[in-house]
XYZ file of C-alpha atoms in Angstrom:
227
model
C 102.142 -32.965 46.610
C 104.691 -30.429 45.435
C 103.684 -27.536 43.232
C 104.042 -28.205 39.538
C 104.851 -25.483 36.978
C 101.703 -24.148 35.360
C 101.017 -24.789 31.676
C 99.496 -22.124 29.505
C 96.465 -21.778 27.318
C 97.159 -23.256 23.920
C 99.035 -20.808 21.756
C 98.107 -19.885 18.203
C 100.822 -22.260 16.995
C 99.390 -25.082 19.045
C 95.968 -24.359 17.626
C 97.391 -24.607 14.096
C 98.777 -28.036 14.971
C 95.400 -28.996 16.393
C 93.820 -28.061 13.089
C 96.171 -30.296 11.106
C 98.583 -27.645 9.851
C 101.594 -29.389 11.353
C 102.720 -32.972 11.817
C 104.010 -32.360 15.343
C 102.829 -35.046 17.776
C 101.583 -34.508 21.307
C 102.746 -36.317 24.425
C 100.357 -39.055 25.531
C 99.080 -38.650 29.078
C 99.163 -41.587 31.506
C 95.995 -42.674 33.261
C 94.577 -40.067 35.629
C 95.712 -40.725 39.196
C 93.275 -40.995 42.068
C 93.345 -38.160 44.575
C 94.568 -38.923 48.100
C 92.005 -40.978 50.019
C 91.693 -38.388 52.784
C 90.560 -35.625 50.402
C 86.799 -34.920 50.486
C 85.537 -35.016 46.893
C 82.443 -33.026 45.902
C 79.425 -35.019 44.782
C 79.344 -35.642 41.037
C 83.106 -36.137 40.721
C 85.104 -39.366 40.510
C 88.173 -40.356 42.524
C 90.473 -38.473 40.126
C 88.558 -35.205 40.582
C 86.732 -35.275 37.247
C 83.182 -33.977 36.858
C 81.193 -36.807 35.283
C 78.659 -36.035 32.561
C 76.920 -38.877 30.782
C 76.805 -42.650 31.178
C 79.188 -43.843 33.937
C 79.308 -47.308 32.318
C 79.975 -45.996 28.791
C 82.536 -47.651 26.555
C 83.479 -44.235 25.090
C 85.184 -41.899 27.544
C 86.383 -38.385 26.736
C 88.531 -36.533 29.293
C 88.755 -32.762 28.939
C 91.068 -30.325 30.755
C 89.743 -26.769 30.583
C 90.273 -23.403 32.274
C 87.238 -21.091 32.231
C 89.590 -18.139 31.672
C 91.161 -19.687 28.533
C 89.990 -18.138 25.233
C 90.750 -21.339 23.289
C 88.678 -23.289 25.827
C 85.838 -20.847 25.263
C 86.101 -21.494 21.538
C 86.365 -25.259 22.029
C 83.272 -25.246 24.218
C 81.338 -23.365 21.528
C 82.486 -25.553 18.628
C 82.838 -28.997 20.189
C 82.294 -29.193 23.928
C 78.667 -28.159 24.202
C 77.626 -30.607 21.473
C 79.698 -33.380 23.058
C 78.149 -32.966 26.496
C 74.632 -32.717 25.086
C 75.269 -35.975 23.268
C 76.582 -37.583 26.468
C 73.380 -36.643 28.309
C 71.155 -38.414 25.791
C 69.816 -41.804 26.940
C 71.810 -44.643 25.427
C 74.652 -42.380 24.296
C 77.343 -44.829 25.495
C 79.431 -41.713 26.138
C 80.953 -40.304 29.302
C 82.647 -36.894 29.395
C 85.031 -36.294 32.297
C 85.630 -32.589 32.884
C 88.719 -31.501 34.803
C 88.258 -27.847 35.766
C 91.705 -26.275 36.079
C 92.509 -22.823 37.427
C 95.870 -21.309 36.563
C 95.483 -18.533 34.003
C 95.913 -15.202 35.750
C 96.249 -16.857 39.155
C 98.949 -15.506 41.456
C 99.489 -18.607 43.604
C 99.390 -22.414 43.119
C 97.178 -22.519 46.230
C 94.736 -20.070 44.539
C 94.973 -17.771 47.530
C 93.573 -15.273 46.820
C 91.383 -16.847 44.127
C 91.362 -15.158 40.721
C 88.868 -15.392 37.888
C 89.722 -18.983 36.913
C 89.508 -20.212 40.484
C 86.223 -18.443 41.198
C 84.599 -19.904 38.082
C 85.918 -23.413 38.708
C 84.793 -23.397 42.319
C 81.328 -22.198 41.288
C 81.074 -24.959 38.664
C 81.837 -27.586 41.314
C 79.141 -26.062 43.529
C 76.681 -26.508 40.686
C 77.566 -30.125 39.893
C 77.464 -30.986 43.595
C 74.146 -29.326 44.297
C 72.270 -29.599 41.015
C 73.694 -32.391 38.873
C 75.014 -32.972 35.377
C 72.554 -30.977 33.285
C 72.852 -27.890 35.472
C 76.655 -28.147 35.419
C 76.606 -28.322 31.624
C 74.241 -25.362 31.323
C 76.221 -23.318 33.866
C 79.528 -23.988 32.108
C 78.041 -22.917 28.788
C 76.879 -19.654 30.352
C 80.262 -18.967 31.935
C 82.103 -19.534 28.674
C 79.587 -17.457 26.736
C 79.984 -14.536 29.155
C 83.798 -14.628 29.198
C 85.947 -11.759 28.009
C 88.668 -13.187 25.688
C 91.079 -10.557 27.001
C 91.092 -12.529 30.265
C 90.688 -9.672 32.790
C 91.403 -10.851 36.321
C 88.290 -9.020 37.500
C 85.849 -11.129 35.501
C 83.834 -13.962 36.988
C 83.192 -12.019 40.164
C 81.368 -14.184 42.686
C 78.163 -12.158 42.407
C 78.200 -12.542 38.626
C 78.630 -16.302 38.925
C 75.792 -16.441 41.439
C 73.574 -14.534 39.025
C 74.409 -16.949 36.200
C 73.546 -19.873 38.443
C 70.355 -18.242 39.725
C 69.035 -18.010 36.160
C 69.153 -21.822 36.104
C 66.982 -22.013 39.201
C 69.589 -23.535 41.518
C 68.997 -23.918 45.245
C 69.941 -21.421 47.921
C 72.491 -23.964 49.172
C 74.239 -23.926 45.806
C 74.244 -20.122 45.754
C 75.743 -20.090 49.259
C 78.448 -22.481 48.069
C 79.285 -20.160 45.167
C 79.286 -17.072 47.389
C 81.621 -18.756 49.877
C 84.000 -19.939 47.087
C 83.812 -23.232 48.928
C 85.716 -25.430 46.488
C 88.728 -23.225 45.715
C 91.065 -25.427 47.755
C 89.840 -28.520 45.930
C 90.313 -26.786 42.580
C 93.918 -25.977 43.546
C 94.580 -29.650 44.313
C 92.928 -30.780 41.102
C 94.935 -28.291 39.071
C 98.242 -29.464 40.519
C 97.189 -33.079 39.926
C 96.515 -32.271 36.277
C 99.950 -30.705 35.918
C 101.458 -33.775 37.563
C 99.734 -35.978 34.994
C 101.518 -34.028 32.271
C 98.895 -31.554 31.072
C 100.769 -28.835 29.186
C 97.985 -26.540 28.031
C 94.274 -26.098 27.673
C 92.205 -27.424 26.119
C 93.683 -30.913 26.456
C 91.456 -33.766 25.349
C 91.884 -37.518 25.829
C 89.624 -39.849 23.818
C 89.429 -43.449 25.030
C 92.890 -43.168 26.556
C 94.496 -41.373 23.580
C 95.597 -37.741 23.963
C 94.364 -36.176 20.741
C 96.522 -34.218 18.343
C 93.646 -31.921 17.473
C 90.987 -31.043 20.034
C 89.089 -29.192 17.294
C 89.243 -31.656 14.405
C 90.166 -35.120 15.685
C 87.983 -37.555 13.733
C 87.304 -39.971 16.625
C 86.340 -37.073 18.897
C 84.034 -35.441 16.363
C 82.379 -38.804 15.604
C 81.268 -38.929 19.219
C 79.356 -35.650 18.818
C 77.040 -37.147 16.190
């Protein structure tokens, strides 16, 4: 797969459109492609590289593209995302949230070599879903977003800091080793390029039941799923 140009975190103008202050439409994303069959996929992810949280047979599916380094993603997680995932984890929710963890903000290479803050955080999150499951992934993501510096310093999300955040959740030594080794950085790079190839232009990008939403903060169908 060739390298795709990186999108950016949603700008202030994009956020205004998301909040209904403009009639500008957004491009609708096609269905997420499956990753190549020879790519090992971490446990807890589907064939497209999405982290699955909720009911895998649900009739309501929300796809979310986020970068842990993105200030608007941090805000979205606080206002919408955490409630959405908590709802998905409730028995009988009929809701599945598919998280695509991208890493591009502040990164110096499409291969994420060397990994920057976004890549380190994304790799650690995949270690947590693989080793500990949905609830731990959700709790870990909330902690990462809550600890983020909105100025996006490249030094944040140091591996030892991510390990400490995970340790608070009581994760296994194997999961901590995975985080320390930045084991899933290569997979994150592939997933990021796949997201760009699908047409993702910024973060957060949210798809509700196949429809790319105009407003990831105020879309009525999306917010109805949080209740």
